[in-house]
Amino acid sequence: MKKVLVVAPHADDEVLGVGGTIAKNAAQGNEVYVCVVTRAEEPLFSKTVAEQIREETLRAHKLLGIKKAFFLEFPAVMLENIERYILNDSIMKVLQEINPDEVYIPHIGDMQKDHQIVNEAVMVAVRPKYRHKVRAVYAYETLSETEWNIPNTVNAFIPTVYQDISGFLEKKKQALACFETQISDFPDPRSLKAVEALAKYRGSTVEVAAAEAFVLIREIR
């Protein structure tokens, strides 16, 4: 058994980027944890919407088989206003409680600033100098964030690892469908059809029916 931690800047990022891999690990008997860093807060989001998103998140997590979720409650779309050491320490505490073998984080080149900040904060927490060493760190892609930033050599998402989710694509779609506040109709990238299309495209790259793609950041064997 291994322990897997997925760090999501916002609720639903974990499903968009790693939903199939989460379901697959849970089905294999591995422990999967999710850390949702931010929460929708006023004045940008109403209290009603924030509560609905939390309910949607918990339903999706139950469906995927997630063992435990950590909610850090930082304000969404405002992480740049949080002292860096406070965010780093909060994520570090989650890592120290779980001692995960694998960690999944958002891609550093994502357009949303919260994604970039979370990527950097987690990389501080997974430095191999601590007693517990994370064996592998992967970056995942998030539709409507990873593909929409200014294209350059730093922002490009160049996958090096593919997870076959052929038997778990439907469960990923079911989990995403829980987020009624977040998904839209195709051709919006946050639609069930777009998620399915990306999974099939990534799968065709390695000749499987569906896959999720990741960038390997570090692996210790």
Short mmCIF file of C-alpha atoms in Angstrom, two decimals:
data_model
loop_
_atom_site.label_atom_id
_atom_site.label_comp_id
_atom_site.label_asym_id
_atom_site.label_seq_id
_atom_site.Cartn_x
_atom_site.Cartn_y
_atom_site.Cartn_z
CA MET A 1 0.00 0.00 0.00
CA LYS A 2 1.17 3.51 -0.76
CA LYS A 3 -0.01 6.94 0.30
CA VAL A 4 -0.89 9.49 -2.37
CA LEU A 5 -1.46 13.21 -1.80
CA VAL A 6 -3.06 15.49 -4.38
CA VAL A 7 -2.76 19.22 -3.70
CA ALA A 8 -5.47 21.31 -5.34
CA PRO A 9 -5.41 25.11 -5.38
CA HIS A 10 -9.21 25.12 -5.74
CA ALA A 11 -11.89 22.50 -5.24
CA ASP A 12 -12.35 20.57 -8.52
CA ASP A 13 -8.73 20.93 -9.66
CA GLU A 14 -7.99 17.53 -8.12
CA VAL A 15 -10.75 15.93 -10.20
CA LEU A 16 -9.89 17.72 -13.44
CA GLY A 17 -6.22 16.83 -13.24
CA VAL A 18 -5.99 13.61 -11.24
CA GLY A 19 -9.52 12.24 -10.90
CA GLY A 20 -8.89 9.02 -12.79
CA THR A 21 -5.59 8.39 -11.05
CA ILE A 22 -7.23 8.99 -7.68
CA ALA A 23 -10.00 6.48 -8.42
CA LYS A 24 -7.48 3.94 -9.71
CA ASN A 25 -5.28 4.21 -6.62
CA ALA A 26 -8.27 3.92 -4.30
CA ALA A 27 -9.45 0.81 -6.15
CA GLN A 28 -5.98 -0.70 -5.75
CA GLY A 29 -6.17 -0.26 -1.98
CA ASN A 30 -3.87 2.76 -1.76
CA GLU A 31 -4.66 5.64 0.59
CA VAL A 32 -5.47 8.84 -1.29
CA TYR A 33 -5.58 12.23 0.38
CA VAL A 34 -6.49 15.62 -1.05
CA CYS A 35 -5.44 19.04 0.21
CA VAL A 36 -7.68 21.85 -1.06
CA VAL A 37 -5.76 25.05 -0.44
CA THR A 38 -8.39 27.75 -0.96
CA ARG A 39 -12.05 28.42 -0.30
CA ALA A 40 -14.47 30.66 -2.18
CA GLU A 41 -15.01 33.74 -0.02
CA GLU A 42 -16.83 37.04 -0.14
CA PRO A 43 -16.77 39.51 -1.83
CA LEU A 44 -15.79 37.49 -4.91
CA PHE A 45 -18.08 34.57 -4.06
CA SER A 46 -21.28 34.46 -2.06
CA LYS A 47 -21.53 32.40 1.10
CA THR A 48 -24.18 30.26 -0.57
CA VAL A 49 -21.88 29.42 -3.47
CA ALA A 50 -19.01 28.63 -1.09
CA GLU A 51 -21.18 26.21 0.87
CA GLN A 52 -22.42 24.56 -2.31
CA ILE A 53 -18.87 24.07 -3.60
CA ARG A 54 -17.89 22.40 -0.33
CA GLU A 55 -20.84 20.02 -0.58
CA GLU A 56 -19.96 19.24 -4.20
CA THR A 57 -16.36 18.58 -3.21
CA LEU A 58 -17.27 16.13 -0.48
CA ARG A 59 -19.63 14.23 -2.80
CA ALA A 60 -16.95 13.96 -5.48
CA HIS A 61 -14.35 12.81 -2.96
CA LYS A 62 -16.64 10.12 -1.58
CA LEU A 63 -17.32 8.85 -5.08
CA LEU A 64 -13.59 8.66 -5.90
CA GLY A 65 -12.71 6.87 -2.67
CA ILE A 66 -10.58 9.59 -1.08
CA LYS A 67 -9.58 8.70 2.47
CA LYS A 68 -9.38 12.23 3.87
CA ALA A 69 -9.50 15.81 2.64
CA PHE A 70 -7.67 18.74 4.18
CA PHE A 71 -9.20 22.19 3.69
CA LEU A 72 -6.73 25.01 4.37
CA GLU A 73 -9.35 27.74 3.86
CA PHE A 74 -7.13 30.41 2.28
CA PRO A 75 -9.07 32.91 0.11
CA ALA A 76 -9.45 31.79 -3.50
CA VAL A 77 -7.91 34.00 -6.19
CA MET A 78 -6.08 35.96 -3.48
CA LEU A 79 -3.17 33.73 -2.47
CA GLU A 80 -0.68 36.42 -3.45
CA ASN A 81 -1.91 38.37 -0.41
CA ILE A 82 -0.99 35.56 2.01
CA GLU A 83 2.42 35.64 3.67
CA ARG A 84 4.49 32.97 1.97
CA TYR A 85 5.73 31.39 5.19
CA ILE A 86 2.15 30.94 6.43
CA LEU A 87 1.10 29.07 3.29
CA ASN A 88 4.30 27.01 3.26
CA ASP A 89 3.85 26.03 6.89
CA SER A 90 0.21 24.99 6.38
CA ILE A 91 1.12 22.69 3.51
CA MET A 92 4.13 21.37 5.40
CA LYS A 93 1.87 20.30 8.28
CA VAL A 94 -0.32 18.31 5.89
CA LEU A 95 2.74 16.56 4.45
CA GLN A 96 4.02 15.74 7.92
CA GLU A 97 0.68 14.26 8.98
CA ILE A 98 0.35 12.02 5.93
CA ASN A 99 3.97 11.20 5.01
CA PRO A 100 2.92 10.48 1.42
CA ASP A 101 4.86 8.38 -1.06
CA GLU A 102 3.58 10.32 -4.08
CA VAL A 103 2.51 13.95 -4.40
CA TYR A 104 0.61 15.57 -7.27
CA ILE A 105 0.72 19.35 -7.69
CA PRO A 106 -0.54 21.88 -10.27
CA HIS A 107 1.70 22.74 -13.20
CA ILE A 108 3.95 25.77 -12.60
CA GLY A 109 2.97 27.20 -15.99
CA ASP A 110 -0.77 27.40 -15.29
CA MET A 111 -2.39 30.75 -16.00
CA GLN A 112 -4.07 31.06 -12.58
CA LYS A 113 -1.70 32.66 -10.07
CA ASP A 114 -3.03 30.49 -7.23
CA HIS A 115 -1.78 27.43 -9.14
CA GLN A 116 1.72 28.84 -9.47
CA ILE A 117 1.88 29.83 -5.80
CA VAL A 118 0.66 26.40 -4.64
CA ASN A 119 3.21 24.68 -6.87
CA GLU A 120 6.04 26.64 -5.28
CA ALA A 121 4.74 26.14 -1.73
CA VAL A 122 4.47 22.37 -2.13
CA MET A 123 7.96 22.18 -3.61
CA VAL A 124 9.24 23.74 -0.38
CA ALA A 125 7.43 21.07 1.64
CA VAL A 126 8.69 18.12 -0.44
CA ARG A 127 12.37 19.02 -0.33
CA PRO A 128 14.29 15.75 0.23
CA LYS A 129 16.14 17.10 3.26
CA TYR A 130 13.43 16.08 5.73
CA ARG A 131 13.13 12.84 7.69
CA HIS A 132 10.37 11.57 5.44
CA LYS A 133 11.24 11.68 1.75
CA VAL A 134 8.47 11.82 -0.84
CA ARG A 135 9.39 9.21 -3.42
CA ALA A 136 7.80 10.91 -6.44
CA VAL A 137 6.42 14.36 -7.28
CA TYR A 138 4.26 14.94 -10.36
CA ALA A 139 2.67 18.03 -11.91
CA TYR A 140 -0.80 17.66 -13.41
CA GLU A 141 -2.67 19.63 -16.05
CA THR A 142 -5.90 21.52 -15.34
CA LEU A 143 -8.19 22.32 -18.24
CA SER A 144 -8.82 26.10 -18.62
CA GLU A 145 -5.59 26.86 -16.74
CA THR A 146 -2.70 24.81 -18.16
CA GLU A 147 -3.53 25.42 -21.82
CA TRP A 148 -4.48 29.11 -21.63
CA ASN A 149 -1.30 30.76 -20.36
CA ILE A 150 1.17 32.65 -22.58
CA PRO A 151 3.05 29.96 -24.51
CA ASN A 152 6.76 29.82 -23.76
CA THR A 153 9.37 27.28 -22.73
CA VAL A 154 8.62 27.72 -19.02
CA ASN A 155 4.83 27.51 -19.25
CA ALA A 156 4.65 24.55 -21.64
CA PHE A 157 3.16 21.37 -20.18
CA ILE A 158 5.35 18.57 -21.54
CA PRO A 159 4.10 15.26 -20.12
CA THR A 160 6.57 12.51 -19.29
CA VAL A 161 4.34 10.12 -17.34
CA TYR A 162 0.99 8.67 -18.41
CA GLN A 163 -1.46 6.92 -16.10
CA ASP A 164 -3.82 4.50 -17.83
CA ILE A 165 -7.30 5.40 -16.56
CA SER A 166 -9.26 3.43 -19.16
CA GLY A 167 -11.33 1.73 -16.48
CA PHE A 168 -11.82 4.91 -14.44
CA LEU A 169 -12.71 7.63 -16.93
CA GLU A 170 -16.43 7.27 -16.26
CA LYS A 171 -15.88 7.59 -12.51
CA LYS A 172 -13.79 10.72 -13.12
CA LYS A 173 -16.64 12.19 -15.17
CA GLN A 174 -19.15 11.28 -12.47
CA ALA A 175 -17.02 13.02 -9.86
CA LEU A 176 -16.66 16.11 -12.04
CA ALA A 177 -20.42 16.15 -12.60
CA CYS A 178 -20.79 16.70 -8.84
CA PHE A 179 -19.40 20.21 -9.37
CA GLU A 180 -22.53 21.82 -10.78
CA THR A 181 -21.14 25.27 -9.92
CA GLN A 182 -17.97 24.69 -11.94
CA ILE A 183 -18.74 22.72 -15.10
CA SER A 184 -20.21 24.10 -18.31
CA ASP A 185 -21.37 22.81 -21.66
CA PHE A 186 -18.94 21.87 -24.44
CA PRO A 187 -16.85 23.44 -25.96
CA ASP A 188 -15.99 24.98 -22.59
CA PRO A 189 -12.82 23.21 -21.34
CA ARG A 190 -14.51 22.53 -18.01
CA SER A 191 -17.11 20.31 -19.59
CA LEU A 192 -17.53 16.56 -19.43
CA LYS A 193 -16.96 16.25 -23.18
CA ALA A 194 -13.70 18.23 -23.02
CA VAL A 195 -12.42 16.16 -20.10
CA GLU A 196 -13.25 12.97 -21.98
CA ALA A 197 -11.60 14.29 -25.15
CA LEU A 198 -8.38 15.14 -23.32
CA ALA A 199 -8.30 11.74 -21.61
CA LYS A 200 -8.73 9.98 -24.93
CA TYR A 201 -6.10 12.15 -26.59
CA ARG A 202 -3.60 11.50 -23.79
CA GLY A 203 -4.48 7.83 -23.99
CA SER A 204 -3.90 7.68 -27.74
CA THR A 205 -0.39 9.03 -27.14
CA VAL A 206 0.49 5.78 -25.37
CA GLU A 207 -2.12 3.58 -27.10
CA VAL A 208 -4.57 3.09 -24.27
CA ALA A 209 -8.25 4.05 -24.27
CA ALA A 210 -7.85 6.91 -21.76
CA ALA A 211 -5.02 8.43 -19.73
CA GLU A 212 -4.01 11.30 -17.49
CA ALA A 213 -0.68 12.94 -18.25
CA PHE A 214 1.85 14.29 -15.78
CA VAL A 215 5.25 15.93 -15.67
CA LEU A 216 7.65 14.04 -13.46
CA ILE A 217 9.34 16.59 -11.22
CA ARG A 218 11.37 14.23 -9.06
CA GLU A 219 11.56 10.53 -8.35
CA ILE A 220 13.64 8.70 -5.76
CA ARG A 221 14.08 5.00 -6.41
#
